[in-house]
XYZ file of C-alpha atoms in Angstrom:
734
model
C 0.076 -0.065 0.116
C 1.312 3.295 -1.003
C -0.777 5.979 0.288
C 1.161 9.328 -0.656
C 0.430 12.573 1.155
C 1.542 16.006 0.907
C 2.296 18.851 3.318
C 4.079 21.776 1.733
C 7.049 20.445 0.020
C 7.408 17.278 2.021
C 5.977 13.948 0.552
C 5.691 10.937 2.701
C 3.614 7.619 2.508
C 3.049 4.707 5.195
C 6.297 3.165 4.738
C 8.211 6.233 5.519
C 5.893 6.864 8.664
C 6.739 3.072 9.749
C 10.293 3.378 9.113
C 10.577 6.403 11.129
C 8.413 5.390 13.922
C 10.631 2.341 14.433
C 13.828 4.297 14.197
C 12.390 6.421 16.985
C 11.514 3.458 19.027
C 15.120 2.072 18.425
C 16.555 5.111 19.966
C 14.676 4.459 23.055
C 15.721 0.834 22.891
C 18.987 1.917 22.508
C 18.876 3.906 25.834
C 17.498 0.980 27.562
C 20.582 -1.179 26.479
C 22.869 1.634 27.712
C 21.255 1.277 31.049
C 21.389 -2.242 31.395
C 25.167 -2.187 30.331
C 25.869 0.668 32.867
C 23.870 -0.129 35.721
C 25.332 -2.654 38.531
C 21.908 -3.452 40.161
C 20.272 -6.487 39.591
C 17.078 -5.050 39.848
C 18.048 -3.345 36.238
C 20.478 -6.026 34.600
C 18.556 -8.997 35.634
C 14.959 -7.967 36.607
C 14.794 -5.209 33.674
C 12.586 -3.153 36.079
C 12.839 0.029 34.170
C 11.827 1.831 30.963
C 12.754 4.498 28.710
C 10.709 6.905 26.638
C 11.182 9.880 24.008
C 9.074 12.879 24.060
C 8.611 15.546 21.512
C 9.560 19.311 22.569
C 5.649 19.761 23.443
C 5.974 16.746 26.100
C 4.061 14.245 23.791
C 5.288 10.732 23.687
C 7.128 9.550 20.655
C 8.445 6.306 21.471
C 8.435 3.959 24.286
C 10.923 0.940 25.096
C 8.209 -0.525 27.676
C 9.767 -3.117 30.008
C 7.272 -1.816 32.715
C 4.069 -0.755 31.114
C 2.812 1.578 33.834
C 5.682 3.877 32.839
C 3.901 5.059 30.099
C 2.100 7.644 32.326
C 5.240 8.476 34.787
C 7.234 9.310 31.671
C 4.484 11.865 30.575
C 3.683 13.321 33.892
C 7.500 13.398 34.850
C 8.228 15.501 31.780
C 5.176 17.544 32.149
C 6.281 18.272 35.805
C 9.736 19.562 34.690
C 8.190 21.648 32.014
C 5.939 23.362 34.589
C 8.756 23.988 37.093
C 11.528 25.177 34.650
C 11.793 28.443 32.611
C 12.691 27.066 29.085
C 15.199 29.889 28.853
C 17.267 28.294 31.526
C 17.580 24.636 29.819
C 20.646 23.449 28.424
C 22.179 20.333 27.288
C 23.235 17.975 29.931
C 20.662 18.921 32.365
C 19.220 16.454 34.446
C 15.995 16.141 36.553
C 15.185 13.752 39.286
C 11.549 13.001 39.300
C 10.258 10.355 41.903
C 7.229 12.098 43.791
C 3.646 10.617 43.107
C 2.047 13.882 44.242
C 4.502 16.277 42.176
C 6.330 14.750 39.371
C 4.596 11.893 38.010
C 6.180 8.656 39.738
C 3.795 5.543 40.602
C 6.196 5.352 43.800
C 9.161 6.853 45.157
C 11.130 3.900 44.436
C 10.977 4.366 40.698
C 13.211 7.295 40.218
C 12.731 9.080 36.491
C 15.655 11.105 35.103
C 14.494 13.608 32.754
C 16.795 15.585 30.119
C 16.073 17.971 27.544
C 17.273 16.966 24.056
C 18.683 19.721 21.429
C 19.657 20.212 18.058
C 21.396 23.244 16.598
C 20.744 24.809 20.013
C 17.080 24.461 19.855
C 15.082 22.151 22.236
C 13.541 19.180 20.150
C 12.549 16.509 22.384
C 12.838 15.257 25.890
C 14.343 12.072 27.291
C 12.967 9.941 30.277
C 14.491 6.899 31.678
C 13.030 5.356 34.848
C 14.219 2.687 37.095
C 13.405 0.918 40.500
C 16.666 2.047 42.694
C 17.520 -0.372 45.395
C 17.047 2.551 47.850
C 15.770 5.736 48.233
C 16.303 6.751 51.891
C 13.447 7.292 54.446
C 11.877 5.035 56.803
C 11.804 1.755 54.718
C 14.227 -0.122 52.384
C 13.875 0.159 48.594
C 10.800 2.835 48.561
C 8.274 0.424 50.408
C 7.286 2.342 53.582
C 4.807 0.047 55.132
C 4.720 1.855 58.490
C 4.595 5.220 56.952
C 1.353 7.300 58.043
C 2.087 10.113 55.529
C 4.284 11.048 52.566
C 7.016 12.845 54.923
C 7.527 9.465 56.533
C 8.215 7.611 53.363
C 11.264 8.689 51.388
C 13.324 11.084 49.793
C 10.886 13.076 47.278
C 12.306 14.972 44.041
C 9.558 17.097 42.449
C 11.505 17.390 39.001
C 14.716 18.798 40.402
C 17.928 19.603 38.297
C 20.573 17.395 39.795
C 23.051 17.408 37.080
C 24.304 20.171 34.693
C 26.394 19.558 31.450
C 25.731 15.877 32.022
C 27.434 15.413 35.474
C 25.663 15.217 38.906
C 26.028 18.430 41.052
C 28.569 17.439 43.696
C 26.220 19.014 46.413
C 23.374 16.941 45.281
C 25.523 13.855 45.221
C 26.825 14.401 48.789
C 23.336 14.893 49.889
C 21.814 11.636 48.279
C 24.853 9.510 49.239
C 24.143 10.723 52.877
C 20.460 9.958 52.931
C 20.386 6.140 51.069
C 21.282 2.838 52.225
C 23.445 1.843 49.268
C 24.913 5.139 48.234
C 27.377 3.550 45.854
C 24.627 1.531 43.838
C 22.225 4.333 43.869
C 24.240 6.774 42.514
C 25.967 4.675 39.901
C 22.162 4.019 38.670
C 21.469 7.790 38.548
C 24.580 8.241 36.550
C 23.414 5.246 34.273
C 20.302 6.891 33.632
C 21.954 10.102 32.702
C 23.940 7.750 30.322
C 21.235 6.422 28.759
C 19.784 9.644 28.344
C 22.969 10.872 26.485
C 22.748 7.994 24.263
C 19.170 8.892 23.080
C 20.642 12.893 22.665
C 23.316 11.673 20.506
C 21.318 9.354 18.545
C 18.411 11.646 17.889
C 21.024 14.391 16.732
C 22.156 11.896 14.005
C 18.530 11.454 13.006
C 17.789 15.030 12.846
C 21.107 15.699 10.970
C 19.821 13.129 8.157
C 16.281 14.102 8.069
C 16.037 17.551 9.093
C 13.606 18.936 11.822
C 10.630 19.485 9.373
C 10.379 16.145 8.391
C 11.243 14.433 11.971
C 8.013 16.644 13.271
C 5.808 16.144 10.414
C 6.605 12.173 10.598
C 6.090 12.159 14.383
C 2.589 13.576 13.828
C 1.577 11.193 11.192
C 2.612 8.494 13.277
C 0.646 9.671 16.275
C -2.422 10.025 13.984
C -1.997 6.527 12.670
C -1.912 5.121 16.559
C -4.928 7.066 17.226
C -6.887 5.524 14.291
C -6.009 2.273 15.191
C -7.049 2.577 19.010
C -10.297 4.336 17.836
C -11.104 1.244 15.450
C -10.740 -1.298 18.451
C -12.987 0.963 20.646
C -15.471 1.053 17.831
C -15.970 -2.393 17.834
C -16.882 -2.480 21.382
C -20.538 -1.936 21.958
C -21.684 1.446 23.164
C -22.761 1.216 26.897
C -21.835 1.038 30.420
C -19.994 -1.434 32.457
C -18.904 -1.761 36.074
C -16.425 -3.573 38.291
C -15.859 -3.008 41.985
C -12.721 -4.389 43.974
C -10.893 -4.125 47.228
C -7.551 -2.818 48.292
C -6.196 -4.927 51.298
C -4.170 -3.471 54.493
C -3.982 -5.317 57.779
C -0.491 -4.078 58.828
C -1.990 -2.503 62.137
C -4.210 -5.340 63.314
C -7.213 -4.237 61.407
C -8.213 -6.389 58.314
C -8.837 -3.210 56.255
C -10.665 -3.689 52.686
C -11.090 -0.366 50.888
C -13.495 -0.699 48.110
C -12.799 0.770 44.685
C -14.872 1.041 41.538
C -14.345 1.477 37.797
C -17.031 2.354 35.161
C -16.541 2.256 31.561
C -18.399 4.273 29.319
C -18.034 3.097 25.584
C -19.474 5.907 23.085
C -18.866 5.290 19.359
C -14.810 5.509 18.992
C -14.032 6.849 22.218
C -13.885 5.431 26.000
C -14.372 7.090 29.387
C -12.862 5.598 32.435
C -14.177 6.699 35.666
C -12.775 5.509 38.934
C -14.387 6.136 42.403
C -13.244 5.171 46.035
C -13.399 5.716 49.626
C -11.620 8.079 51.223
C -7.653 7.896 51.110
C -5.961 6.257 54.204
C -3.146 7.058 56.304
C -1.033 3.903 54.622
C 1.072 3.329 51.679
C -1.939 1.632 49.603
C -3.225 4.988 48.460
C -3.599 5.326 44.546
C -2.533 8.249 42.795
C -2.910 9.914 39.404
C 0.192 8.440 37.891
C -0.179 4.980 39.146
C -3.978 4.851 38.275
C -3.219 6.164 35.067
C -0.375 4.048 34.441
C -2.167 0.675 35.425
C -4.981 1.673 33.179
C -2.526 1.674 30.299
C -1.190 -1.430 31.311
C -4.546 -3.099 30.751
C -5.433 -1.162 27.725
C -1.955 -2.085 25.908
C -2.342 -5.760 27.253
C -5.855 -6.381 26.381
C -6.777 -4.005 23.539
C -3.654 -2.084 21.978
C -0.807 -4.800 22.047
C -0.023 -3.847 18.263
C -0.602 -0.292 18.048
C 2.654 1.807 18.555
C 2.885 3.630 21.733
C 2.998 7.447 21.283
C 0.461 10.450 22.357
C -2.056 9.182 19.813
C -3.379 6.501 21.925
C -4.172 8.931 24.635
C -6.782 10.908 22.493
C -9.525 8.484 22.335
C -9.184 7.745 25.936
C -10.597 9.855 28.772
C -10.009 9.528 32.625
C -12.024 10.466 35.297
C -10.540 10.147 38.737
C -13.393 11.686 40.857
C -12.892 14.067 43.983
C -9.448 14.348 45.165
C -8.783 12.793 48.592
C -10.156 9.469 47.890
C -8.182 6.275 47.529
C -7.999 6.353 43.924
C -7.284 10.169 43.634
C -5.299 10.702 46.853
C -3.453 13.895 47.582
C -0.572 14.920 49.821
C 0.256 14.073 52.450
C -1.008 10.768 51.889
C 1.429 7.921 51.986
C 1.885 6.518 48.377
C 4.905 4.082 48.307
C 2.745 1.098 47.402
C 0.570 3.089 45.099
C 1.541 0.948 42.100
C 1.205 -2.544 43.474
C -2.039 -2.035 46.044
C -4.517 0.354 44.634
C -2.840 0.358 41.111
C -2.853 -3.357 40.326
C -6.519 -3.418 41.569
C -7.484 -0.887 38.998
C -5.701 -3.179 36.625
C -7.879 -5.930 37.409
C -10.954 -3.756 37.274
C -10.098 -2.736 33.710
C -9.712 -6.190 32.758
C -13.328 -7.138 33.890
C -15.007 -4.065 32.316
C -13.170 -4.484 28.989
C -13.879 -8.535 28.854
C -17.582 -7.565 29.562
C -17.534 -5.076 26.373
C -15.583 -7.370 24.490
C -17.954 -10.399 25.119
C -20.838 -8.380 23.287
C -18.686 -7.200 20.326
C -19.729 -8.604 16.801
C -16.269 -8.600 15.705
C -14.389 -11.917 16.229
C -11.114 -10.392 16.760
C -12.432 -8.203 19.616
C -14.681 -11.153 21.024
C -11.396 -13.264 21.302
C -9.909 -10.523 23.979
C -12.220 -11.808 26.900
C -9.767 -12.882 29.814
C -9.762 -13.503 33.631
C -7.983 -11.314 36.063
C -4.190 -12.161 36.325
C -3.153 -12.943 40.029
C -1.212 -9.670 40.158
C -0.012 -10.897 43.604
C 3.185 -9.509 44.220
C 4.677 -10.606 47.435
C 8.049 -9.154 48.506
C 10.093 -8.466 51.670
C 12.751 -5.817 51.795
C 15.452 -6.191 54.497
C 18.621 -4.283 55.740
C 21.456 -5.568 57.647
C 25.334 -6.321 57.393
C 26.528 -9.110 55.273
C 28.743 -11.434 57.244
C 30.619 -12.235 53.763
C 32.023 -8.542 53.528
C 31.260 -6.681 56.649
C 29.474 -4.088 54.481
C 25.680 -2.992 54.770
C 23.492 -5.051 52.561
C 19.835 -4.440 51.173
C 17.888 -7.409 50.396
C 15.089 -6.893 47.854
C 14.477 -10.375 45.856
C 12.617 -9.815 42.786
C 12.489 -13.443 41.808
C 10.589 -14.311 45.386
C 8.188 -11.579 44.906
C 6.995 -11.664 41.224
C 6.199 -14.868 40.299
C 2.298 -15.292 40.122
C 0.134 -16.577 37.562
C -1.650 -15.160 34.269
C -5.245 -15.254 33.688
C -6.997 -17.640 31.674
C -8.187 -16.088 28.345
C -10.652 -17.234 25.474
C -7.512 -18.185 23.607
C -5.816 -20.557 25.983
C -4.480 -21.392 29.418
C -2.944 -18.612 31.320
C 0.865 -18.544 31.688
C 2.614 -20.117 34.739
C 5.026 -17.696 36.323
C 3.466 -14.525 34.751
C 4.379 -12.167 37.557
C 2.346 -8.573 37.345
C 0.841 -7.548 33.978
C 2.805 -4.523 33.905
C 5.972 -6.155 33.726
C 5.771 -7.155 30.064
C 9.459 -6.918 29.449
C 10.905 -7.757 32.879
C 12.842 -11.147 33.615
C 13.019 -13.131 36.423
C 16.483 -12.945 38.093
C 18.867 -16.171 38.129
C 18.878 -17.670 41.460
C 22.918 -17.687 41.238
C 22.459 -13.713 40.402
C 20.225 -13.120 43.411
C 22.439 -15.276 45.755
C 25.327 -13.278 44.927
C 24.002 -9.928 45.483
C 21.677 -10.806 48.579
C 22.170 -12.348 51.850
C 20.339 -15.621 51.130
C 19.854 -18.981 49.729
C 17.046 -20.007 47.570
C 15.947 -23.211 48.423
C 13.434 -24.187 45.913
C 11.413 -22.413 43.538
C 8.586 -24.694 41.878
C 5.074 -24.257 40.067
C 2.086 -24.840 42.901
C -0.406 -27.005 41.688
C -4.088 -25.742 41.892
C -3.502 -22.220 42.165
C -4.725 -21.395 38.731
C -8.705 -20.704 38.463
C -10.590 -23.482 37.086
C -12.093 -22.827 33.400
C -12.229 -24.130 29.817
C -9.047 -22.215 29.896
C -7.636 -22.304 33.344
C -5.625 -19.680 35.000
C -1.882 -20.045 35.126
C -0.374 -21.290 38.456
C 1.533 -19.222 40.711
C 5.113 -20.211 42.033
C 6.271 -21.706 45.612
C 9.430 -20.045 46.264
C 11.662 -20.450 49.530
C 14.540 -18.456 50.984
C 16.940 -19.037 53.769
C 18.704 -15.879 55.381
C 22.434 -17.229 55.723
C 24.722 -14.222 55.420
C 23.397 -11.796 57.925
C 23.064 -12.146 61.712
C 20.056 -9.972 61.727
C 17.892 -8.000 59.372
C 15.233 -5.272 59.730
C 12.649 -6.166 57.278
C 9.303 -5.520 56.061
C 7.051 -7.994 54.202
C 3.772 -7.750 52.331
C 1.398 -9.257 50.043
C -1.124 -7.355 48.162
C -3.752 -10.087 47.354
C -4.490 -12.493 50.217
C -8.097 -11.934 51.115
C -9.617 -10.769 47.703
C -8.291 -13.237 44.713
C -8.114 -12.689 41.263
C -11.743 -13.302 39.489
C -12.335 -15.664 36.318
C -14.520 -14.729 33.522
C -17.391 -15.990 31.397
C -17.992 -18.728 34.437
C -14.628 -19.293 35.038
C -13.501 -19.762 38.649
C -11.292 -17.350 40.657
C -7.595 -17.956 40.883
C -5.915 -18.634 44.373
C -4.743 -15.709 46.503
C -1.157 -15.296 47.763
C 0.543 -15.794 51.087
C 3.974 -16.061 52.843
C 5.020 -17.536 56.111
C 8.133 -17.042 58.265
C 9.817 -20.256 59.754
C 12.152 -19.280 62.696
C 14.458 -21.354 64.946
C 15.053 -23.608 61.866
C 17.743 -26.330 61.539
C 18.979 -25.286 58.296
C 22.394 -24.430 59.256
C 22.792 -27.860 60.901
C 21.440 -29.268 57.345
C 23.816 -27.719 55.357
C 26.839 -28.202 57.631
C 26.246 -32.036 57.399
C 25.634 -31.553 53.188
C 21.837 -32.353 53.729
C 20.103 -30.225 51.245
C 16.953 -28.528 52.705
C 13.532 -29.617 51.602
C 10.277 -29.284 52.973
C 10.475 -32.728 54.482
C 13.877 -32.050 56.211
C 13.315 -28.258 57.227
C 12.259 -28.106 60.996
C 11.309 -24.913 62.851
C 8.164 -22.979 63.879
C 5.888 -20.622 61.996
C 4.229 -17.903 64.199
C 0.816 -16.579 62.578
C 0.636 -12.958 61.612
C -0.829 -10.389 59.179
C -0.330 -10.371 55.725
C 1.553 -7.173 55.685
C 4.317 -6.389 58.478
C 6.451 -3.318 58.904
C 8.442 -4.471 61.706
C 9.907 -7.781 60.850
C 12.820 -9.110 62.106
C 14.922 -11.666 60.190
C 17.503 -13.669 61.750
C 20.214 -15.986 60.403
C 18.650 -19.397 59.680
C 15.256 -18.043 59.256
C 13.398 -19.350 56.107
C 11.105 -17.063 54.211
C 8.376 -18.786 52.030
C 6.045 -17.236 49.327
C 3.162 -19.169 47.570
C 2.177 -16.876 44.792
C -1.672 -16.953 43.837
C -2.816 -17.788 40.066
C -5.136 -16.399 37.583
C -8.660 -16.461 37.127
C -10.098 -18.979 34.899
C -12.022 -18.323 31.358
C -15.289 -20.480 30.807
C -17.191 -23.012 32.637
C -14.706 -25.652 33.854
C -17.287 -28.460 32.967
C -16.309 -27.546 29.338
C -12.949 -28.195 29.513
C -11.734 -30.687 27.047
C -11.054 -34.031 29.328
C -7.514 -34.661 27.459
C -6.333 -31.179 28.848
C -7.332 -32.051 32.502
C -5.837 -35.381 32.292
C -2.559 -33.843 30.776
C -2.569 -31.146 33.604
C -2.691 -33.729 36.325
C 0.128 -35.714 34.737
C 1.946 -32.581 34.407
C 1.369 -31.549 38.362
C -0.257 -28.444 37.371
C -3.703 -29.652 38.806
C -4.273 -32.389 41.508
C -6.582 -35.464 40.588
C -8.782 -34.223 43.480
C -9.611 -30.823 41.442
C -9.680 -32.766 38.253
C -12.768 -34.518 39.796
C -14.516 -32.511 42.016
C -14.011 -29.226 39.954
C -13.816 -30.206 36.204
C -15.738 -33.186 36.855
C -13.451 -35.703 34.854
C -13.082 -39.181 36.140
C -9.741 -40.496 35.999
C -8.545 -44.219 35.914
C -5.742 -45.511 37.822
C -3.408 -45.060 34.789
C -4.358 -41.554 34.463
C -6.675 -42.129 31.483
C -10.324 -40.615 31.107
C -13.265 -42.366 31.909
C -15.663 -40.868 29.349
C -18.736 -42.311 30.237
C -18.298 -41.644 34.209
C -17.088 -38.286 33.279
C -20.292 -37.626 31.730
C -22.372 -38.820 34.547
C -20.152 -36.892 37.056
C -20.550 -33.678 34.865
C -24.293 -34.177 35.025
C -24.402 -34.547 38.826
C -22.288 -31.289 39.192
C -24.868 -29.283 37.034
C -27.576 -30.674 38.954
C -25.925 -29.643 42.178
C -25.533 -26.208 40.915
C -28.970 -25.591 40.421
C -30.491 -28.057 43.111
C -32.412 -30.321 40.265
C -32.802 -31.787 37.106
C -31.252 -29.806 34.128
C -33.823 -28.504 31.675
C -31.905 -27.653 28.688
C -28.971 -28.919 26.804
C -26.097 -26.678 25.797
C -26.566 -25.657 22.285
C -23.981 -26.816 19.627
C -23.565 -23.084 18.620
C -22.912 -21.700 22.308
C -20.612 -19.024 22.618
C -18.332 -20.129 25.508
C -16.704 -17.076 26.323
C -19.798 -14.890 25.956
C -22.301 -16.902 28.085
C -24.693 -13.771 28.172
C -26.548 -11.924 25.407
C -29.168 -9.729 24.543
C -32.273 -10.959 22.366
C -35.500 -9.000 21.703
C -34.540 -6.632 24.676
C -34.217 -9.776 27.053
C -31.108 -11.279 28.559
C -30.431 -14.718 27.786
C -28.102 -17.456 28.241
C -26.119 -17.755 25.189
C -25.377 -21.565 26.154
C -28.963 -22.747 26.086
C -31.147 -19.553 25.128
C -32.787 -19.761 28.627
C -34.743 -16.149 29.391
C -33.023 -14.243 32.155
C -35.342 -11.292 32.264
C -35.505 -7.740 30.900
C -32.371 -6.286 29.362
C -33.054 -3.254 31.539
C -32.711 -5.266 34.453
C -29.845 -7.369 36.354
C -29.833 -10.866 34.877
C -28.367 -11.883 38.097
C -31.975 -11.515 39.788
C -32.972 -14.615 37.433
C -29.909 -16.999 37.773
C -29.546 -19.555 40.730
C -27.032 -18.049 42.811
C -25.111 -20.093 45.568
C -23.215 -17.903 47.952
C -20.597 -19.123 50.443
C -17.762 -17.848 52.335
C -14.821 -17.727 50.364
C -12.151 -19.521 52.375
C -14.673 -22.212 52.841
C -15.214 -22.546 49.418
C -11.807 -22.277 48.344
C -10.818 -25.321 50.704
C -13.434 -27.569 48.731
C -11.465 -26.249 45.547
C -7.865 -26.872 46.915
C -7.264 -23.208 46.464
C -5.737 -20.637 49.070
C -7.164 -17.337 50.595
C -6.883 -15.863 54.029
C -10.305 -15.824 55.849
C -11.412 -12.660 56.736
C -12.616 -12.493 60.333
C -13.159 -9.078 61.294
C -16.105 -6.952 59.468
C -17.790 -8.560 56.435
C -16.655 -11.792 55.134
C -15.315 -11.984 51.631
C -17.712 -14.312 49.664
C -17.748 -16.277 46.469
C -21.157 -16.121 44.626
C -21.729 -18.661 41.696
C -24.195 -17.668 39.516
C -25.666 -20.463 37.194
C -28.097 -20.593 34.488
C -31.454 -22.161 35.755
C -31.928 -23.848 32.281
C -28.372 -25.522 31.466
C -27.138 -25.066 34.807
C -23.904 -23.658 32.934
C -21.551 -21.458 35.130
C -22.472 -17.740 33.890
C -20.083 -15.533 36.144
C -18.570 -16.078 39.565
C -18.621 -13.227 41.523
C -16.065 -12.057 44.446
C -17.657 -9.556 46.850
C -18.643 -8.974 50.566
C -21.212 -10.405 52.574
C -24.562 -8.401 52.590
C -23.614 -6.632 49.336
C -26.060 -6.263 46.658
C -25.892 -8.206 43.499
C -22.961 -7.305 40.939
C -24.092 -4.663 38.679
C -24.595 -6.180 35.454
C -23.378 -4.794 32.032
C -25.586 -2.095 30.550
C -25.017 -2.311 26.554
C -26.679 0.785 24.733
C -27.103 2.612 27.908
C -24.971 5.712 29.254
C -24.784 6.250 32.929
C -21.806 8.217 33.880
C -20.967 8.942 37.750
C -21.925 12.590 38.164
C -19.340 14.993 37.921
C -17.567 15.777 41.421
C -19.016 12.895 42.890
């Protein structure tokens, strides 16, 4: 295709635009490579917890090298913060600005430090470079920027609101001394800041070469055309989703102070022609580090949009144009203001936002007539991040050391989708380009020994396509006599939901074994296993700000899995048999949840399976099944509207007027979630204070198909149904 277009004397076509767009993205990639090769931090070199971005002189994005997708928002907001604070006449090549404050300079949390630098060509400001990474420490009350005990932002860490820390490419000695005096790992942190400056310098050089070749006018015009094409691409996807209103609610967890807090948040998606509005609402901001703030809410929204809808569209300013955000009144948990603590903004409220959007987009996609869009229905990934951060003195060197074990904390399961099972060891959806650090790399740089790392069976939610399983990882503290630490998980009480009748995935958990025999085992050459390890575990909260780790303590994380997609009773029997053989699903779950009878040799008893599945269906609705499942049933879109009536797409059963909530006509079974999860051989923490978390299984009264499995709180009303064709916005300011 060659669609020529002329502006003035400049002629270009789609190939011109594509080549140019890739050349700018390659510059961002070269910035990323420079950072990896100059940083000494395993968070960068192994985990790849960073991103790079190039923006034009107006602060609009041109290209993104996305290892962590929520940095799409931090890049934009960080550069905008510098543009607001700095007189353009006072800018010169080699200036570098530090941005890590969520309240003022666009960071998702203070541990993610962004370095913004202006790019010049022939003494003219032509672009901005942005490099962001998670640094091992950023000072303050907690290690690595996770201030679990803080009650305000002043108690959290150093916070730079877009501060010039370098001139002519070199860190100002005054700032260098200040930073070194306020962080635990001064050498590593300062080297990483220099690495981010070096990465930006690489971008400056490559951009200069590009401009010398094509000229500023052509550079500007091709950038604008690239933005326009990205906008067109996203608008086409949005237009394929039915107009209407789609809602979802979730809860942010915090129990570090002895109270099992659940903070409700809500998302409403409005689809109108080729534009969408995302409205967020939540309860009052709190005095704990879970608060969401604009960079994390926008960033995790883009994580979902990019992963579920726009995975093949170039990232630039064009994708922002058809998407509108409404964070509601200031001072809520989704729109917190200073001095609210926010060091876990991206992982707590942020990752709940990510789950909310997966839910509302899946609802909208399930009604689409476009098969490509209809195939983008998915359950929720676990999004279970379970880390500990600790500080002590390394026995091997006598030097202070920080422990932030990425591989232990990140390896949760992905969601089942309409196209296949969820990924094992998926991590968080935002970490699209990250890697799990090697065991050897972490043991070299951290004071512990990883005893095992294995996939944990039955953690993925059941479905036609099951959720991916999480990982069980165990680490022993060997090289510090004592460490002051914090530990936390973001998903222990409220697990990730499935979709289209798929079951919820497992929640995450961690435990600490004290007074162990591990040193004796290692001394005698016996490798520690679950069977040989001895010690005692003390019950405690899922989040602890005052943890003490002693030499010989053993810390174990069992990550959650993703939600399933589709009714588990429709999963092909050979897949269930293979999962049992591979150790991903236990024989008990194969029988009780998937309804598959297996012979002693692992083969499927097909007649026994048919009878078992029929009995499970009867148990769902408390009687005989009235309707067969249609041969053309839409498995991942089990609900539809026919003649202004809700209908079960699996059998045609009428479920009431489309203006009402179809759940009133379904057979709903509600059970406290930990009790039901015990039957499913899955893990979730029982809430003993306030309302219980419950599982509501909504089945069709005709064919007994699982339509939707809701996770909510006891006593809450029925979950709101989708409202295709109806526009129902939250009022402005409310």
